[in-house]
Amino acid sequence: EGFLRITPPNDPHLQPEGLAKSPNKKSKDSAKSPKKKPENSEDSVNGQLPVMLELGAGNGEWAVSQAKASENKCFWIANEFRLDRSYRTVTRGIVTQVDNLWVLAGDAREILKNWLKPNSIKHVFVNHPEPPQQRQSDGKLTSQGTHLLTLDFFRSIHRVLQPGGRLTIVTDNDWYGRFLLKTVGQLTRGRKNSFIFSQPDPNPPPPSAKIKERNGRFNLWAGAPGRWCGYFVAASSYFDRVFAKQKKVERFTLFVEKKAMTGES
């Protein structure tokens, strides 16, 4: 069903809270899955380790590095559309001996809608998403054609995030970073200025990043991403190597937090 996973060998039924074995179906195994007790984790929910999600994980270099650096602190789910890349992530995870990584192969839009429970993810990461085509209109650049990070896609991410859960998007494209910044500013609950996301304060403060642009109450950061936006460790990826060859050094980061609705916990 487009689903691959890596689980600890001594606990074949273990799975992160909020992830079903198949869309909209209950499983006897998943219902009986034991809970892994968190070690030194301040973010555990009901005794479960928090779950981190990377969308568009490619060959899994970044996700595997993060999972390895955060063992006993959280689970990771790596989602990639292409099956061959997903298998490479599985292989990389086995070789690296990580036991807190799951791999979901398939369309990210379907993963968010049908495979993940609401309020189940602590942090969503999107590293170097493919920008849409650009066109010039009245002296301004606008998007043209399809791309993943639409308003509906942001709302799907919001659905699976826990209250206070965070979203980090990193791109090397200045225009696309500003486009996404504007998109986030359009996400409201129907009332003017009732935003579904808020702007968290980076903690610790970014040592090499600064605010590139503001749109209302949201910021686009310029500089290297790091622990301040949720990374556990600096890790190289395919895109980083390509950018290094092209001498691209700028990174732009959108870092926002899900606002809790009244009565939501």
PDB file of C-alpha atoms in Angstrom:
ATOM      1  CA  GLU A   1       0.000   0.000   0.000  1.00  0.00           C
ATOM      2  CA  GLY A   2       2.978   2.299  -0.502  1.00  0.00           C
ATOM      3  CA  PHE A   3       4.186   1.776   3.052  1.00  0.00           C
ATOM      4  CA  LEU A   4       7.656   0.825   4.292  1.00  0.00           C
ATOM      5  CA  ARG A   5       8.910   0.867   7.843  1.00  0.00           C
ATOM      6  CA  ILE A   6      11.938   0.312  10.038  1.00  0.00           C
ATOM      7  CA  THR A   7      11.210  -0.870  13.574  1.00  0.00           C
ATOM      8  CA  PRO A   8      13.366  -2.142  16.430  1.00  0.00           C
ATOM      9  CA  PRO A   9      14.181  -5.838  15.778  1.00  0.00           C
ATOM     10  CA  ASN A  10      13.241  -6.863  19.315  1.00  0.00           C
ATOM     11  CA  ASP A  11       9.836  -5.175  19.110  1.00  0.00           C
ATOM     12  CA  PRO A  12       8.272  -5.745  15.660  1.00  0.00           C
ATOM     13  CA  HIS A  13       4.912  -4.167  16.563  1.00  0.00           C
ATOM     14  CA  LEU A  14       6.280  -0.906  17.902  1.00  0.00           C
ATOM     15  CA  GLN A  15       5.042   2.130  16.046  1.00  0.00           C
ATOM     16  CA  PRO A  16       4.874   5.857  16.788  1.00  0.00           C
ATOM     17  CA  GLU A  17       1.667   7.189  18.280  1.00  0.00           C
ATOM     18  CA  GLY A  18      -0.697   8.517  15.624  1.00  0.00           C
ATOM     19  CA  LEU A  19       0.483   6.347  12.711  1.00  0.00           C
ATOM     20  CA  ALA A  20      -1.949   3.713  11.435  1.00  0.00           C
ATOM     21  CA  LYS A  21      -0.816   0.572   9.637  1.00  0.00           C
ATOM     22  CA  SER A  22      -3.222   1.327   6.793  1.00  0.00           C
ATOM     23  CA  PRO A  23      -5.496   4.273   6.044  1.00  0.00           C
ATOM     24  CA  ASN A  24      -8.759   4.375   7.971  1.00  0.00           C
ATOM     25  CA  LYS A  25      -8.366   0.793   9.252  1.00  0.00           C
ATOM     26  CA  LYS A  26      -7.824  -0.453  12.788  1.00  0.00           C
ATOM     27  CA  SER A  27      -5.261  -3.167  13.424  1.00  0.00           C
ATOM     28  CA  LYS A  28      -5.107  -5.674  16.245  1.00  0.00           C
ATOM     29  CA  ASP A  29      -1.332  -5.383  16.220  1.00  0.00           C
ATOM     30  CA  SER A  30      -1.338  -1.608  16.354  1.00  0.00           C
ATOM     31  CA  ALA A  31      -3.923  -1.633  19.124  1.00  0.00           C
ATOM     32  CA  LYS A  32      -1.645  -3.860  21.193  1.00  0.00           C
ATOM     33  CA  SER A  33       1.578  -2.063  20.315  1.00  0.00           C
ATOM     34  CA  PRO A  34       3.617  -1.388  23.448  1.00  0.00           C
ATOM     35  CA  LYS A  35       4.633   2.141  24.267  1.00  0.00           C
ATOM     36  CA  LYS A  36       8.295   2.985  24.257  1.00  0.00           C
ATOM     37  CA  LYS A  37       9.091   4.913  27.400  1.00  0.00           C
ATOM     38  CA  PRO A  38      10.867   8.197  26.692  1.00  0.00           C
ATOM     39  CA  GLU A  39      14.325   8.763  28.074  1.00  0.00           C
ATOM     40  CA  ASN A  40      15.296  12.337  28.897  1.00  0.00           C
ATOM     41  CA  SER A  41      12.513  13.712  26.704  1.00  0.00           C
ATOM     42  CA  GLU A  42      10.558  16.731  27.878  1.00  0.00           C
ATOM     43  CA  ASP A  43       8.166  16.499  24.922  1.00  0.00           C
ATOM     44  CA  SER A  44       6.638  13.072  25.543  1.00  0.00           C
ATOM     45  CA  VAL A  45       2.853  12.785  25.299  1.00  0.00           C
ATOM     46  CA  ASN A  46       1.055  10.153  27.389  1.00  0.00           C
ATOM     47  CA  GLY A  47       4.298   8.244  27.806  1.00  0.00           C
ATOM     48  CA  GLN A  48       4.997   8.216  24.057  1.00  0.00           C
ATOM     49  CA  LEU A  49       8.016   9.701  22.384  1.00  0.00           C
ATOM     50  CA  PRO A  50       7.194  12.727  20.209  1.00  0.00           C
ATOM     51  CA  VAL A  51       7.017  12.098  16.459  1.00  0.00           C
ATOM     52  CA  MET A  52       8.932  14.149  13.879  1.00  0.00           C
ATOM     53  CA  LEU A  53       8.060  14.065  10.168  1.00  0.00           C
ATOM     54  CA  GLU A  54      10.139  14.952   7.112  1.00  0.00           C
ATOM     55  CA  LEU A  55       8.186  15.402   3.873  1.00  0.00           C
ATOM     56  CA  GLY A  56      10.104  14.870   0.633  1.00  0.00           C
ATOM     57  CA  ALA A  57      12.950  13.001   2.338  1.00  0.00           C
ATOM     58  CA  GLY A  58      14.767  12.009  -0.864  1.00  0.00           C
ATOM     59  CA  ASN A  59      17.359   9.310  -0.180  1.00  0.00           C
ATOM     60  CA  GLY A  60      16.982   9.798   3.548  1.00  0.00           C
ATOM     61  CA  GLU A  61      20.395  11.201   4.436  1.00  0.00           C
ATOM     62  CA  TRP A  62      19.005  14.063   6.507  1.00  0.00           C
ATOM     63  CA  ALA A  63      16.248  12.030   8.202  1.00  0.00           C
ATOM     64  CA  VAL A  64      18.560   9.156   9.139  1.00  0.00           C
ATOM     65  CA  SER A  65      21.104  11.601  10.589  1.00  0.00           C
ATOM     66  CA  GLN A  66      18.420  13.299  12.664  1.00  0.00           C
ATOM     67  CA  ALA A  67      17.029   9.967  13.888  1.00  0.00           C
ATOM     68  CA  LYS A  68      20.493   8.756  14.878  1.00  0.00           C
ATOM     69  CA  ALA A  69      21.190  11.987  16.757  1.00  0.00           C
ATOM     70  CA  SER A  70      17.898  11.811  18.670  1.00  0.00           C
ATOM     71  CA  GLU A  71      17.682   8.156  19.708  1.00  0.00           C
ATOM     72  CA  ASN A  72      15.510   7.667  22.828  1.00  0.00           C
ATOM     73  CA  LYS A  73      14.228  11.227  22.384  1.00  0.00           C
ATOM     74  CA  CYS A  74      11.768  10.942  19.495  1.00  0.00           C
ATOM     75  CA  PHE A  75      10.498   8.912  16.537  1.00  0.00           C
ATOM     76  CA  TRP A  76      11.081  10.021  12.943  1.00  0.00           C
ATOM     77  CA  ILE A  77       8.921   9.427   9.872  1.00  0.00           C
ATOM     78  CA  ALA A  78      10.583   9.962   6.480  1.00  0.00           C
ATOM     79  CA  ASN A  79       8.113  10.428   3.624  1.00  0.00           C
ATOM     80  CA  GLU A  80       9.221  10.266   0.002  1.00  0.00           C
ATOM     81  CA  PHE A  81       7.106   9.945  -3.150  1.00  0.00           C
ATOM     82  CA  ARG A  82       9.568   7.804  -5.124  1.00  0.00           C
ATOM     83  CA  LEU A  83       9.815   4.166  -4.101  1.00  0.00           C
ATOM     84  CA  ASP A  84      13.477   3.738  -5.107  1.00  0.00           C
ATOM     85  CA  ARG A  85      14.512   6.615  -2.843  1.00  0.00           C
ATOM     86  CA  SER A  86      12.395   5.211  -0.024  1.00  0.00           C
ATOM     87  CA  TYR A  87      14.209   1.867  -0.307  1.00  0.00           C
ATOM     88  CA  ARG A  88      17.535   3.710  -0.130  1.00  0.00           C
ATOM     89  CA  THR A  89      16.338   5.358   3.071  1.00  0.00           C
ATOM     90  CA  VAL A  90      15.423   1.952   4.499  1.00  0.00           C
ATOM     91  CA  THR A  91      18.863   0.590   3.568  1.00  0.00           C
ATOM     92  CA  ARG A  92      20.607   3.635   5.020  1.00  0.00           C
ATOM     93  CA  GLY A  93      18.645   3.264   8.256  1.00  0.00           C
ATOM     94  CA  ILE A  94      19.563  -0.412   8.577  1.00  0.00           C
ATOM     95  CA  VAL A  95      23.249   0.227   7.894  1.00  0.00           C
ATOM     96  CA  THR A  96      23.260   3.127  10.359  1.00  0.00           C
ATOM     97  CA  GLN A  97      21.397   0.951  12.900  1.00  0.00           C
ATOM     98  CA  VAL A  98      18.659   3.422  13.751  1.00  0.00           C
ATOM     99  CA  ASP A  99      15.603   1.987  15.491  1.00  0.00           C
ATOM    100  CA  ASN A 100      13.479   5.139  15.716  1.00  0.00           C
ATOM    101  CA  LEU A 101      12.842   5.734  12.004  1.00  0.00           C
ATOM    102  CA  TRP A 102       9.803   4.872   9.899  1.00  0.00           C
ATOM    103  CA  VAL A 103       9.670   5.291   6.121  1.00  0.00           C
ATOM    104  CA  LEU A 104       6.413   6.108   4.330  1.00  0.00           C
ATOM    105  CA  ALA A 105       6.564   5.926   0.532  1.00  0.00           C
ATOM    106  CA  GLY A 106       3.780   7.775  -1.241  1.00  0.00           C
ATOM    107  CA  ASP A 107       2.129  11.095  -2.016  1.00  0.00           C
ATOM    108  CA  ALA A 108       2.632  13.475   0.903  1.00  0.00           C
ATOM    109  CA  ARG A 109      -0.878  14.842   0.441  1.00  0.00           C
ATOM    110  CA  GLU A 110      -2.356  11.368   0.991  1.00  0.00           C
ATOM    111  CA  ILE A 111      -0.012  10.660   3.896  1.00  0.00           C
ATOM    112  CA  LEU A 112      -1.191  13.792   5.703  1.00  0.00           C
ATOM    113  CA  LYS A 113      -4.886  13.172   5.023  1.00  0.00           C
ATOM    114  CA  ASN A 114      -5.213   9.412   5.469  1.00  0.00           C
ATOM    115  CA  TRP A 115      -2.235   7.992   7.342  1.00  0.00           C
ATOM    116  CA  LEU A 116      -1.682  10.366  10.238  1.00  0.00           C
ATOM    117  CA  LYS A 117      -4.040  11.162  13.074  1.00  0.00           C
ATOM    118  CA  PRO A 118      -4.855  14.789  13.942  1.00  0.00           C
ATOM    119  CA  ASN A 119      -2.589  16.366  16.570  1.00  0.00           C
ATOM    120  CA  SER A 120      -0.074  13.501  16.345  1.00  0.00           C
ATOM    121  CA  ILE A 121       3.132  15.144  15.049  1.00  0.00           C
ATOM    122  CA  LYS A 122       5.504  17.289  17.085  1.00  0.00           C
ATOM    123  CA  HIS A 123       7.470  18.835  14.205  1.00  0.00           C
ATOM    124  CA  VAL A 124       7.190  18.754  10.398  1.00  0.00           C
ATOM    125  CA  PHE A 125      10.234  19.466   8.207  1.00  0.00           C
ATOM    126  CA  VAL A 126      10.314  20.250   4.483  1.00  0.00           C
ATOM    127  CA  ASN A 127      13.862  20.609   3.153  1.00  0.00           C
ATOM    128  CA  HIS A 128      14.372  22.241  -0.244  1.00  0.00           C
ATOM    129  CA  PRO A 129      10.896  21.787  -1.771  1.00  0.00           C
ATOM    130  CA  GLU A 130      10.579  22.168  -5.537  1.00  0.00           C
ATOM    131  CA  PRO A 131       9.409  25.733  -6.274  1.00  0.00           C
ATOM    132  CA  PRO A 132       6.725  26.430  -8.890  1.00  0.00           C
ATOM    133  CA  GLN A 133       7.443  28.204 -12.129  1.00  0.00           C
ATOM    134  CA  GLN A 134       7.585  31.977 -11.885  1.00  0.00           C
ATOM    135  CA  ARG A 135       6.026  34.639 -14.061  1.00  0.00           C
ATOM    136  CA  GLN A 136       6.278  38.409 -14.185  1.00  0.00           C
ATOM    137  CA  SER A 137       3.049  40.354 -13.575  1.00  0.00           C
ATOM    138  CA  ASP A 138       2.961  44.124 -13.039  1.00  0.00           C
ATOM    139  CA  GLY A 139       6.584  44.062 -12.005  1.00  0.00           C
ATOM    140  CA  LYS A 140       6.009  41.323  -9.402  1.00  0.00           C
ATOM    141  CA  LEU A 141       6.892  37.655  -9.458  1.00  0.00           C
ATOM    142  CA  THR A 142       3.961  35.275  -8.971  1.00  0.00           C
ATOM    143  CA  SER A 143       3.633  31.489  -9.109  1.00  0.00           C
ATOM    144  CA  GLN A 144       2.463  29.517 -12.108  1.00  0.00           C
ATOM    145  CA  GLY A 145       1.712  25.815 -12.343  1.00  0.00           C
ATOM    146  CA  THR A 146       1.304  23.185  -9.654  1.00  0.00           C
ATOM    147  CA  HIS A 147       3.495  22.792  -6.594  1.00  0.00           C
ATOM    148  CA  LEU A 148       3.209  20.969  -3.274  1.00  0.00           C
ATOM    149  CA  LEU A 149       3.098  23.748  -0.671  1.00  0.00           C
ATOM    150  CA  THR A 150      -0.339  25.187  -1.390  1.00  0.00           C
ATOM    151  CA  LEU A 151      -2.786  26.669   1.107  1.00  0.00           C
ATOM    152  CA  ASP A 152      -4.582  23.294   1.335  1.00  0.00           C
ATOM    153  CA  PHE A 153      -1.278  21.509   1.963  1.00  0.00           C
ATOM    154  CA  PHE A 154      -0.412  23.901   4.798  1.00  0.00           C
ATOM    155  CA  ARG A 155      -3.824  23.192   6.318  1.00  0.00           C
ATOM    156  CA  SER A 156      -3.150  19.445   6.096  1.00  0.00           C
ATOM    157  CA  ILE A 157       0.138  19.969   7.937  1.00  0.00           C
ATOM    158  CA  HIS A 158      -1.704  22.041  10.531  1.00  0.00           C
ATOM    159  CA  ARG A 159      -4.189  19.182  11.017  1.00  0.00           C
ATOM    160  CA  VAL A 160      -1.538  16.607  11.990  1.00  0.00           C
ATOM    161  CA  LEU A 161       0.545  18.939  14.163  1.00  0.00           C
ATOM    162  CA  GLN A 162       0.018  18.907  17.911  1.00  0.00           C
ATOM    163  CA  PRO A 163      -1.032  22.233  19.465  1.00  0.00           C
ATOM    164  CA  GLY A 164       2.290  24.025  19.775  1.00  0.00           C
ATOM    165  CA  GLY A 165       3.787  21.719  17.130  1.00  0.00           C
ATOM    166  CA  ARG A 166       6.153  23.342  14.669  1.00  0.00           C
ATOM    167  CA  LEU A 167       6.831  23.511  10.936  1.00  0.00           C
ATOM    168  CA  THR A 168      10.255  24.221   9.433  1.00  0.00           C
ATOM    169  CA  ILE A 169      10.727  24.803   5.695  1.00  0.00           C
ATOM    170  CA  VAL A 170      14.211  25.408   4.278  1.00  0.00           C
ATOM    171  CA  THR A 171      14.911  26.581   0.726  1.00  0.00           C
ATOM    172  CA  ASP A 172      17.799  28.117  -1.208  1.00  0.00           C
ATOM    173  CA  ASN A 173      15.343  30.090  -3.370  1.00  0.00           C
ATOM    174  CA  ASP A 174      14.849  33.646  -2.086  1.00  0.00           C
ATOM    175  CA  TRP A 175      11.707  34.215  -4.165  1.00  0.00           C
ATOM    176  CA  TYR A 176      10.126  30.947  -3.065  1.00  0.00           C
ATOM    177  CA  GLY A 177      10.885  31.694   0.578  1.00  0.00           C
ATOM    178  CA  ARG A 178       9.065  35.028   0.273  1.00  0.00           C
ATOM    179  CA  PHE A 179       6.197  33.340  -1.575  1.00  0.00           C
ATOM    180  CA  LEU A 180       5.767  30.792   1.251  1.00  0.00           C
ATOM    181  CA  LEU A 181       5.989  33.564   3.832  1.00  0.00           C
ATOM    182  CA  LYS A 182       3.081  35.303   2.107  1.00  0.00           C
ATOM    183  CA  THR A 183       1.152  32.010   1.909  1.00  0.00           C
ATOM    184  CA  VAL A 184       1.424  31.387   5.664  1.00  0.00           C
ATOM    185  CA  GLY A 185       0.099  34.892   6.287  1.00  0.00           C
ATOM    186  CA  GLN A 186      -3.086  33.957   4.383  1.00  0.00           C
ATOM    187  CA  LEU A 187      -3.932  30.999   6.632  1.00  0.00           C
ATOM    188  CA  THR A 188      -6.693  32.037   9.005  1.00  0.00           C
ATOM    189  CA  ARG A 189      -9.668  30.430  10.748  1.00  0.00           C
ATOM    190  CA  GLY A 190     -12.195  32.595   8.969  1.00  0.00           C
ATOM    191  CA  ARG A 191     -11.895  35.681  11.122  1.00  0.00           C
ATOM    192  CA  LYS A 192      -9.476  38.397  10.084  1.00  0.00           C
ATOM    193  CA  ASN A 193      -6.122  38.045  11.867  1.00  0.00           C
ATOM    194  CA  SER A 194      -7.198  34.745  13.475  1.00  0.00           C
ATOM    195  CA  PHE A 195      -4.134  32.910  12.188  1.00  0.00           C
ATOM    196  CA  ILE A 196      -3.741  29.138  12.470  1.00  0.00           C
ATOM    197  CA  PHE A 197       0.031  29.536  12.924  1.00  0.00           C
ATOM    198  CA  SER A 198       2.094  31.831  15.120  1.00  0.00           C
ATOM    199  CA  GLN A 199       5.725  32.954  15.055  1.00  0.00           C
ATOM    200  CA  PRO A 200       7.765  31.237  17.804  1.00  0.00           C
ATOM    201  CA  ASP A 201      10.932  32.710  19.252  1.00  0.00           C
ATOM    202  CA  PRO A 202      13.953  30.649  18.155  1.00  0.00           C
ATOM    203  CA  ASN A 203      15.507  28.836  21.108  1.00  0.00           C
ATOM    204  CA  PRO A 204      18.442  28.917  21.287  1.00  0.00           C
ATOM    205  CA  PRO A 205      18.771  32.144  19.257  1.00  0.00           C
ATOM    206  CA  PRO A 206      20.196  31.414  15.794  1.00  0.00           C
ATOM    207  CA  PRO A 207      23.941  32.142  15.826  1.00  0.00           C
ATOM    208  CA  SER A 208      24.238  32.710  12.079  1.00  0.00           C
ATOM    209  CA  ALA A 209      20.696  33.523  10.925  1.00  0.00           C
ATOM    210  CA  LYS A 210      18.865  36.820  10.776  1.00  0.00           C
ATOM    211  CA  ILE A 211      15.431  37.997   9.715  1.00  0.00           C
ATOM    212  CA  LYS A 212      15.402  38.409   5.932  1.00  0.00           C
ATOM    213  CA  GLU A 213      11.837  39.664   5.568  1.00  0.00           C
ATOM    214  CA  ARG A 214       8.670  40.124   7.627  1.00  0.00           C
ATOM    215  CA  ASN A 215       5.079  39.663   6.546  1.00  0.00           C
ATOM    216  CA  GLY A 216       2.813  40.827   9.337  1.00  0.00           C
ATOM    217  CA  ARG A 217       3.698  38.672  12.333  1.00  0.00           C
ATOM    218  CA  PHE A 218       5.710  36.043  10.407  1.00  0.00           C
ATOM    219  CA  ASN A 219       9.440  36.009   9.614  1.00  0.00           C
ATOM    220  CA  LEU A 220      11.599  34.597   6.840  1.00  0.00           C
ATOM    221  CA  TRP A 221      15.070  33.833   8.186  1.00  0.00           C
ATOM    222  CA  ALA A 222      18.308  33.962   6.181  1.00  0.00           C
ATOM    223  CA  GLY A 223      21.243  31.833   7.290  1.00  0.00           C
ATOM    224  CA  ALA A 224      22.062  28.292   8.278  1.00  0.00           C
ATOM    225  CA  PRO A 225      19.253  26.260   9.875  1.00  0.00           C
ATOM    226  CA  GLY A 226      20.107  24.547  13.156  1.00  0.00           C
ATOM    227  CA  ARG A 227      18.848  23.661  16.610  1.00  0.00           C
ATOM    228  CA  TRP A 228      16.980  26.966  16.741  1.00  0.00           C
ATOM    229  CA  CYS A 229      14.497  25.645  14.136  1.00  0.00           C
ATOM    230  CA  GLY A 230      14.366  22.005  15.229  1.00  0.00           C
ATOM    231  CA  TYR A 231      17.458  20.351  13.730  1.00  0.00           C
ATOM    232  CA  PHE A 232      19.172  17.909  16.081  1.00  0.00           C
ATOM    233  CA  VAL A 233      22.386  17.846  14.068  1.00  0.00           C
ATOM    234  CA  ALA A 234      23.837  19.509  10.976  1.00  0.00           C
ATOM    235  CA  ALA A 235      23.635  16.919   8.200  1.00  0.00           C
ATOM    236  CA  SER A 236      24.630  16.939   4.557  1.00  0.00           C
ATOM    237  CA  SER A 237      22.192  15.934   1.838  1.00  0.00           C
ATOM    238  CA  TYR A 238      22.106  15.589  -1.934  1.00  0.00           C
ATOM    239  CA  PHE A 239      20.918  19.195  -2.249  1.00  0.00           C
ATOM    240  CA  ASP A 240      23.701  20.478  -0.009  1.00  0.00           C
ATOM    241  CA  ARG A 241      26.312  18.839  -2.235  1.00  0.00           C
ATOM    242  CA  VAL A 242      24.697  20.216  -5.386  1.00  0.00           C
ATOM    243  CA  PHE A 243      24.510  23.700  -3.861  1.00  0.00           C
ATOM    244  CA  ALA A 244      28.145  23.473  -2.771  1.00  0.00           C
ATOM    245  CA  LYS A 245      29.227  22.692  -6.339  1.00  0.00           C
ATOM    246  CA  GLN A 246      27.139  25.622  -7.573  1.00  0.00           C
ATOM    247  CA  LYS A 247      28.553  27.800  -4.781  1.00  0.00           C
ATOM    248  CA  LYS A 248      25.080  28.461  -3.394  1.00  0.00           C
ATOM    249  CA  VAL A 249      25.489  29.311   0.262  1.00  0.00           C
ATOM    250  CA  GLU A 250      22.270  31.140   1.155  1.00  0.00           C
ATOM    251  CA  ARG A 251      19.466  29.332   2.982  1.00  0.00           C
ATOM    252  CA  PHE A 252      16.035  30.754   3.809  1.00  0.00           C
ATOM    253  CA  THR A 253      13.942  29.286   6.606  1.00  0.00           C
ATOM    254  CA  LEU A 254      10.262  29.567   7.466  1.00  0.00           C
ATOM    255  CA  PHE A 255       9.685  28.496  11.077  1.00  0.00           C
ATOM    256  CA  VAL A 256       6.145  28.623  12.512  1.00  0.00           C
ATOM    257  CA  GLU A 257       4.083  27.055  15.289  1.00  0.00           C
ATOM    258  CA  LYS A 258       0.521  25.689  15.395  1.00  0.00           C
ATOM    259  CA  LYS A 259      -1.787  27.847  17.487  1.00  0.00           C
ATOM    260  CA  ALA A 260      -4.153  25.984  19.784  1.00  0.00           C
ATOM    261  CA  MET A 261      -7.837  26.690  19.297  1.00  0.00           C
ATOM    262  CA  THR A 262      -9.997  27.540  22.289  1.00  0.00           C
ATOM    263  CA  GLY A 263     -10.612  24.336  24.225  1.00  0.00           C
ATOM    264  CA  GLU A 264      -7.894  22.435  22.334  1.00  0.00           C
ATOM    265  CA  SER A 265      -5.179  20.756  24.375  1.00  0.00           C
TER     266      SER A 265
END
